[in-house]
One Martini backbone bead per residue (centre of mass of N, CA, C, O) as a GRO file, in nm:
protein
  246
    1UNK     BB    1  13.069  22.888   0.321
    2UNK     BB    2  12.804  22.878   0.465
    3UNK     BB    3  12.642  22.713   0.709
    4UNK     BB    4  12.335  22.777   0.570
    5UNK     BB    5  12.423  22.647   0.283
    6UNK     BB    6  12.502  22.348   0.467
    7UNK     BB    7  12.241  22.259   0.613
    8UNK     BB    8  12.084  22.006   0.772
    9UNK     BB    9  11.836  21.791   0.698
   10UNK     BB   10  11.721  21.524   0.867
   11UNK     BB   11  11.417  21.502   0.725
   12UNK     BB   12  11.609  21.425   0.439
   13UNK     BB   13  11.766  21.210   0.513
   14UNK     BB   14  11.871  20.844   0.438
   15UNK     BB   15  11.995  20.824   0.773
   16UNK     BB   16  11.805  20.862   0.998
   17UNK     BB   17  11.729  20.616   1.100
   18UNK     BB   18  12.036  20.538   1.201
   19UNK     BB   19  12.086  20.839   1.363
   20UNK     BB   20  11.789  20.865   1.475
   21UNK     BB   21  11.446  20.906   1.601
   22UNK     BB   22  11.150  20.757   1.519
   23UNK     BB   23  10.854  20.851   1.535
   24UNK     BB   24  10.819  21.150   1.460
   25UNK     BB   25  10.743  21.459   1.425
   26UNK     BB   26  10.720  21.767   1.273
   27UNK     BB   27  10.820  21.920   1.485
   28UNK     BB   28  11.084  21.741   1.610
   29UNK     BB   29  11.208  21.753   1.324
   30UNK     BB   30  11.229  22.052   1.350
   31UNK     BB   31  11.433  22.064   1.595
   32UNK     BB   32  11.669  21.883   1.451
   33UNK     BB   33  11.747  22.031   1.241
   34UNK     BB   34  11.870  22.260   1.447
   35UNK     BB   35  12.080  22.087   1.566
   36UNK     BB   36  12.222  22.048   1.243
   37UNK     BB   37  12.412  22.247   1.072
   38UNK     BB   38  12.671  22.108   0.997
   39UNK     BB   39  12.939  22.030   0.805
   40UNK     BB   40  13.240  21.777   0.757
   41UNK     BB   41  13.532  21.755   0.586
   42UNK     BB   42  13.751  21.457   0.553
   43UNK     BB   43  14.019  21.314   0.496
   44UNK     BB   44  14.237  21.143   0.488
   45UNK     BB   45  14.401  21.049   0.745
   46UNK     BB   46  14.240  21.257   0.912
   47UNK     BB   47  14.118  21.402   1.193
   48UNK     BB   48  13.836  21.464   1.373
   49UNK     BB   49  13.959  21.387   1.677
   50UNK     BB   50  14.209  21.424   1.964
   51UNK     BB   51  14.360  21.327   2.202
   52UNK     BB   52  14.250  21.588   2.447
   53UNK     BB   53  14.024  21.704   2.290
   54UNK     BB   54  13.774  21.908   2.346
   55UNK     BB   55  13.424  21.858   2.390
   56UNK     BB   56  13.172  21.969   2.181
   57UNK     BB   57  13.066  21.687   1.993
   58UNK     BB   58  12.930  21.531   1.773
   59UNK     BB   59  12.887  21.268   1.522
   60UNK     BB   60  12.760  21.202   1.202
   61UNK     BB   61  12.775  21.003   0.935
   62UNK     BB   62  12.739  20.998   0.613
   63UNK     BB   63  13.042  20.975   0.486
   64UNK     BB   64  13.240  20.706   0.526
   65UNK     BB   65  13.535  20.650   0.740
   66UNK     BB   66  13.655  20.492   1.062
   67UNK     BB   67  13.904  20.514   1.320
   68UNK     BB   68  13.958  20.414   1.646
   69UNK     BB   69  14.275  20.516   1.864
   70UNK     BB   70  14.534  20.452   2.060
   71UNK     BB   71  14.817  20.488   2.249
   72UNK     BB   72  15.071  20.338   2.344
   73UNK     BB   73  15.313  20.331   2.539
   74UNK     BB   74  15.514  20.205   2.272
   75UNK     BB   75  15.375  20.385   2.064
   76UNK     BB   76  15.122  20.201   1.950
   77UNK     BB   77  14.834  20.162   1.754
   78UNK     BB   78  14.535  20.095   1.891
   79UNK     BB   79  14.215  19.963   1.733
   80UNK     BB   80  13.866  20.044   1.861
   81UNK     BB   81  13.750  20.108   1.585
   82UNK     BB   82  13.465  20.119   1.330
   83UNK     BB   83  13.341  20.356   1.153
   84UNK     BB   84  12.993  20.442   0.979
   85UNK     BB   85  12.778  20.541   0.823
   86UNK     BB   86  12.485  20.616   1.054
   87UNK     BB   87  12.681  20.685   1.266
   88UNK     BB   88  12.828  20.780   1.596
   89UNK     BB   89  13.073  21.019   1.721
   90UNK     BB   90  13.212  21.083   2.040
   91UNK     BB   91  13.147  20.959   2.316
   92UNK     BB   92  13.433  20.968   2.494
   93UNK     BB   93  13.392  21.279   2.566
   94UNK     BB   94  13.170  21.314   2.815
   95UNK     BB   95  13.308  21.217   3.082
   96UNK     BB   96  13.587  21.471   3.028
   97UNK     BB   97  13.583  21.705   2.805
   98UNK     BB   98  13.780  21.463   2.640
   99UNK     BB   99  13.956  21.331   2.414
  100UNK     BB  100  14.061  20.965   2.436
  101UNK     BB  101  14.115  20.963   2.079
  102UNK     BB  102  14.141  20.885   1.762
  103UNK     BB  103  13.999  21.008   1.490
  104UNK     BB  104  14.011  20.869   1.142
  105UNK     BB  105  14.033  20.887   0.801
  106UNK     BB  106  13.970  20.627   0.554
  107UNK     BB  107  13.805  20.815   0.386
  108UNK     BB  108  13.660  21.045   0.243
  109UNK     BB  109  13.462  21.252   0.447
  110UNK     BB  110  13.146  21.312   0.647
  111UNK     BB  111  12.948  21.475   0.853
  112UNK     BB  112  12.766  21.596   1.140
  113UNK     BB  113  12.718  21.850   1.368
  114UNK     BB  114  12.654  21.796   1.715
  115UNK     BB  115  12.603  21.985   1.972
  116UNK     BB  116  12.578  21.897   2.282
  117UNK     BB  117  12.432  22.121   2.421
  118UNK     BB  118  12.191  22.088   2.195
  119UNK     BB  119  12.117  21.817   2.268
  120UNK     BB  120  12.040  21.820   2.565
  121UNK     BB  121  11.836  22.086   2.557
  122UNK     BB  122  11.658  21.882   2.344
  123UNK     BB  123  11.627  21.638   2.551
  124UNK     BB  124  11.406  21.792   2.703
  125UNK     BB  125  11.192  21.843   2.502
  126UNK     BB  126  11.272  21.547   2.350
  127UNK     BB  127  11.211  21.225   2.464
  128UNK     BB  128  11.361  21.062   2.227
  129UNK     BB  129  11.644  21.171   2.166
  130UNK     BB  130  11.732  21.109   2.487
  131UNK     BB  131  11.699  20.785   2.411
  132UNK     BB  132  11.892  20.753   2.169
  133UNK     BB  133  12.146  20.861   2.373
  134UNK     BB  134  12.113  20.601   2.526
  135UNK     BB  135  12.121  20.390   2.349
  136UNK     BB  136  12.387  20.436   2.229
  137UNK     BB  137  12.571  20.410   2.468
  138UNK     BB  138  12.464  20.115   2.481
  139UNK     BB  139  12.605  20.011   2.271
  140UNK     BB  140  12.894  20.054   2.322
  141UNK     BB  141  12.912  19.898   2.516
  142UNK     BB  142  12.833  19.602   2.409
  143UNK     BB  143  13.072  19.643   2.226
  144UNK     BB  144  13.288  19.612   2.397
  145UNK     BB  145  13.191  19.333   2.535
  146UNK     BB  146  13.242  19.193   2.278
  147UNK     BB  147  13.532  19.242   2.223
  148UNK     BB  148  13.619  19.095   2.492
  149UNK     BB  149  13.531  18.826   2.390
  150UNK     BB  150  13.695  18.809   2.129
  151UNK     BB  151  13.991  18.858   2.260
  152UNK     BB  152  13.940  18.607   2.526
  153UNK     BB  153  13.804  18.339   2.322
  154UNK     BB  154  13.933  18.334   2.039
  155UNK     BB  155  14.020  18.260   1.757
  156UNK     BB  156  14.137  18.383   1.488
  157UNK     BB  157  13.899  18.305   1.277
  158UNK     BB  158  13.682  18.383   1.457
  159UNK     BB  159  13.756  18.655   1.475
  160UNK     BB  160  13.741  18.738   1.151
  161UNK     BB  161  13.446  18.652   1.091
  162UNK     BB  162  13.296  18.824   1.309
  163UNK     BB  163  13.388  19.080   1.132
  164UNK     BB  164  13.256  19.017   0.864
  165UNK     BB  165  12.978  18.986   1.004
  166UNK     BB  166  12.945  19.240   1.081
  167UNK     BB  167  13.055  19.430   0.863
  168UNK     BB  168  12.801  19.321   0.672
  169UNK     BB  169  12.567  19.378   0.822
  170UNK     BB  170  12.617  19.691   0.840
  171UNK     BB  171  12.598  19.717   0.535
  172UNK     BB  172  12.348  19.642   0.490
  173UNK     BB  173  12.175  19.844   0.641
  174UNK     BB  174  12.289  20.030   0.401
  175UNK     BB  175  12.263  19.923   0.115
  176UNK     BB  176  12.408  19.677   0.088
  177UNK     BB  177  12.586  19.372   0.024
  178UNK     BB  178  12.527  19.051   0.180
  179UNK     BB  179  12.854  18.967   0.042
  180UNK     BB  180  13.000  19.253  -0.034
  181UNK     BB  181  13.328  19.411   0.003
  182UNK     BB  182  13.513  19.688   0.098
  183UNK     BB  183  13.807  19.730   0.259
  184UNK     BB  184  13.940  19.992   0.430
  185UNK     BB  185  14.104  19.858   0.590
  186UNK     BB  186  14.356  19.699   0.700
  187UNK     BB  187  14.524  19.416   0.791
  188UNK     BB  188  14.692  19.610   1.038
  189UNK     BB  189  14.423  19.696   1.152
  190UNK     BB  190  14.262  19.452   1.240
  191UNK     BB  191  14.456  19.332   1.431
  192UNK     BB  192  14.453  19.528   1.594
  193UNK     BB  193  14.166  19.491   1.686
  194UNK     BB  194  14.173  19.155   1.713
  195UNK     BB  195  14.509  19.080   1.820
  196UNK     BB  196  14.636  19.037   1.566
  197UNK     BB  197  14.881  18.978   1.348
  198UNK     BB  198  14.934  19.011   1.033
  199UNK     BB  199  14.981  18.722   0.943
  200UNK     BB  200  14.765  18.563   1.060
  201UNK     BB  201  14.517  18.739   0.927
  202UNK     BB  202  14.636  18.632   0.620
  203UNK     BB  203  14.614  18.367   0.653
  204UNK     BB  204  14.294  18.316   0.772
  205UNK     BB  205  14.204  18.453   0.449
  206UNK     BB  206  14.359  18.171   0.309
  207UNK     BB  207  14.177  18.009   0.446
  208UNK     BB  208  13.905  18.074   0.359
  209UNK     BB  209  13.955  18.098   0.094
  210UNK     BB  210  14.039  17.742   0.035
  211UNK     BB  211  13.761  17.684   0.159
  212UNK     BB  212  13.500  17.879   0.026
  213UNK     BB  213  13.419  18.127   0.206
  214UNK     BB  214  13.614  18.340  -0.015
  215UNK     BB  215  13.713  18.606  -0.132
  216UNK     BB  216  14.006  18.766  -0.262
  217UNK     BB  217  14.072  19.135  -0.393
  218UNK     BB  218  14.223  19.222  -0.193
  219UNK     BB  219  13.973  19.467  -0.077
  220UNK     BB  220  13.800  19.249  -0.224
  221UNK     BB  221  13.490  19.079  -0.100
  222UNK     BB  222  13.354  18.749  -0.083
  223UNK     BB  223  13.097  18.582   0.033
  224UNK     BB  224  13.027  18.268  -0.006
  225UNK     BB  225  12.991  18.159   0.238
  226UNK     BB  226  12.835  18.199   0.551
  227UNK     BB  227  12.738  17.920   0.715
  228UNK     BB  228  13.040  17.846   0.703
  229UNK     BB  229  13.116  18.113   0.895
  230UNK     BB  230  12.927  18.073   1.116
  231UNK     BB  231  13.071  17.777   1.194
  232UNK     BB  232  13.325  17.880   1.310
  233UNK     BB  233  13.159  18.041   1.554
  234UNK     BB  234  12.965  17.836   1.676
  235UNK     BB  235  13.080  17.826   1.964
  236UNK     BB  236  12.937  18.087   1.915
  237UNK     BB  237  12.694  18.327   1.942
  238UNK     BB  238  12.579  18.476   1.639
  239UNK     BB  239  12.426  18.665   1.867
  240UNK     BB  240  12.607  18.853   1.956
  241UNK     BB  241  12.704  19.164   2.029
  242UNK     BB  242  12.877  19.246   1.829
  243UNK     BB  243  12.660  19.171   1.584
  244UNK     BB  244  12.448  19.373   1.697
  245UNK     BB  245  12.622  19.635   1.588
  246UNK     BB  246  12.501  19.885   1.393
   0.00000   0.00000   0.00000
């Protein structure tokens, strides 16, 4: 299949909201077009890029899930986040033209390829682009600065609710439901993410079930009480940095 007959719209994607920026003309949502050349699918367990890897474009994710992780000393693969449809991926490799982690896929998915240099090129021409790509930088930070929060003073509990409040929030925000989720990744990346042993986890979601806080079948979430939930992390302020991140 060439390109061009894989060619992405943005201006008809039903995820440009989440990923793009809003009140364009239709001069400049065609200029976005013209960003966005190609698709490309991810296989499950598949690198979308990996460590040390020359950088050379942004990622919007379409569909499918992500995580991103880098390589600890002692060899063990430390998880540093997950992204879904809506956001953008590899902001990492900016800095040094070379990814510093490997991003996984979780499960089959697909990206929207945005060359970096034609980025660049377009943010001089369209000023909302410019802001949009500073705004996402900024969010990342943010998410960084929220984690560093939950790694360095929450309990066990507390960081699992804030977890799954996170991320049924920004699940809610792509039109999913606002109480259920299907959790792509294991309880051994969550922990990973979170600072917590696998064991932990598995208490912490047993606690939660026993207090009718969730239900647990397997990988599919009901939260059942959110309030109650919430009030887990209550001594932590519930629109931390974390949860803003969408």
């Amino acid at each position: 299949m060439t390109p061009q007959a894989i060619k992405v719209a943005c201006s008809n994607c039903n995820l440009r909201e989440l990923c793009m920026p809003m009140d364009l003309s239709a001069g400049d949502l065609g200029r976005l077009d013209e960003l966005v050349a190609t698709r490309r699918k991810i296989r499950r367990g598949a690198p979308l890029f990996s460590n040390g890897e020359r950088f050379v474009a942004l990622y919007a994710i379409r569909t499918g899930f992500f995580k991103t992780c880098i390589a600890t000393e002692d060899g063990r693969d430390q998880v540093t986040g997950f992204q879904m449809a809506g956001e953008i991926i590899g902001l990492d490799g900016i800095v040094g033209d070379q990814h510093t982690c490997d991003a996984i896929a979780l499960e089959d998915a697909e990206v929207c390829v945005m060359p970096f240099e034609r980025i660049e090129e377009l943010s001089r021409e369209v000023p909302a682009l410019q802001s949009h790509v500073h705004k996402i930088m900024s969010r990342e930070i943010v998410r960084e600065h929220g984690v560093m929060l939950l790694l360095g003073s929450m309990r066990a509990e507390e960081r699992l609710a804030t977890f799954l409040l996170n991320l049924v929030q920004r699940l809610h925000a792509r039109g999913f439901s606002q109480s259920e989720l299907v959790l792509r990744m294991t309880r051994e990346e969550i922990g990973s993410y979170l600072g917590l042993k696998l064991e932990t986890v598995s208490r912490a979601f047993s606690k939660f079930a026993e207090e009718g806080l969730v239900e647990v079948k397997q990988r599919h979430v009901r939260i059942v009480d959110t309030e109650a939930l919430r009030a887990v992390v209550a001594s932590h302020d519930v629109s931390s940095p974390l949860k803003r991140c969408t």
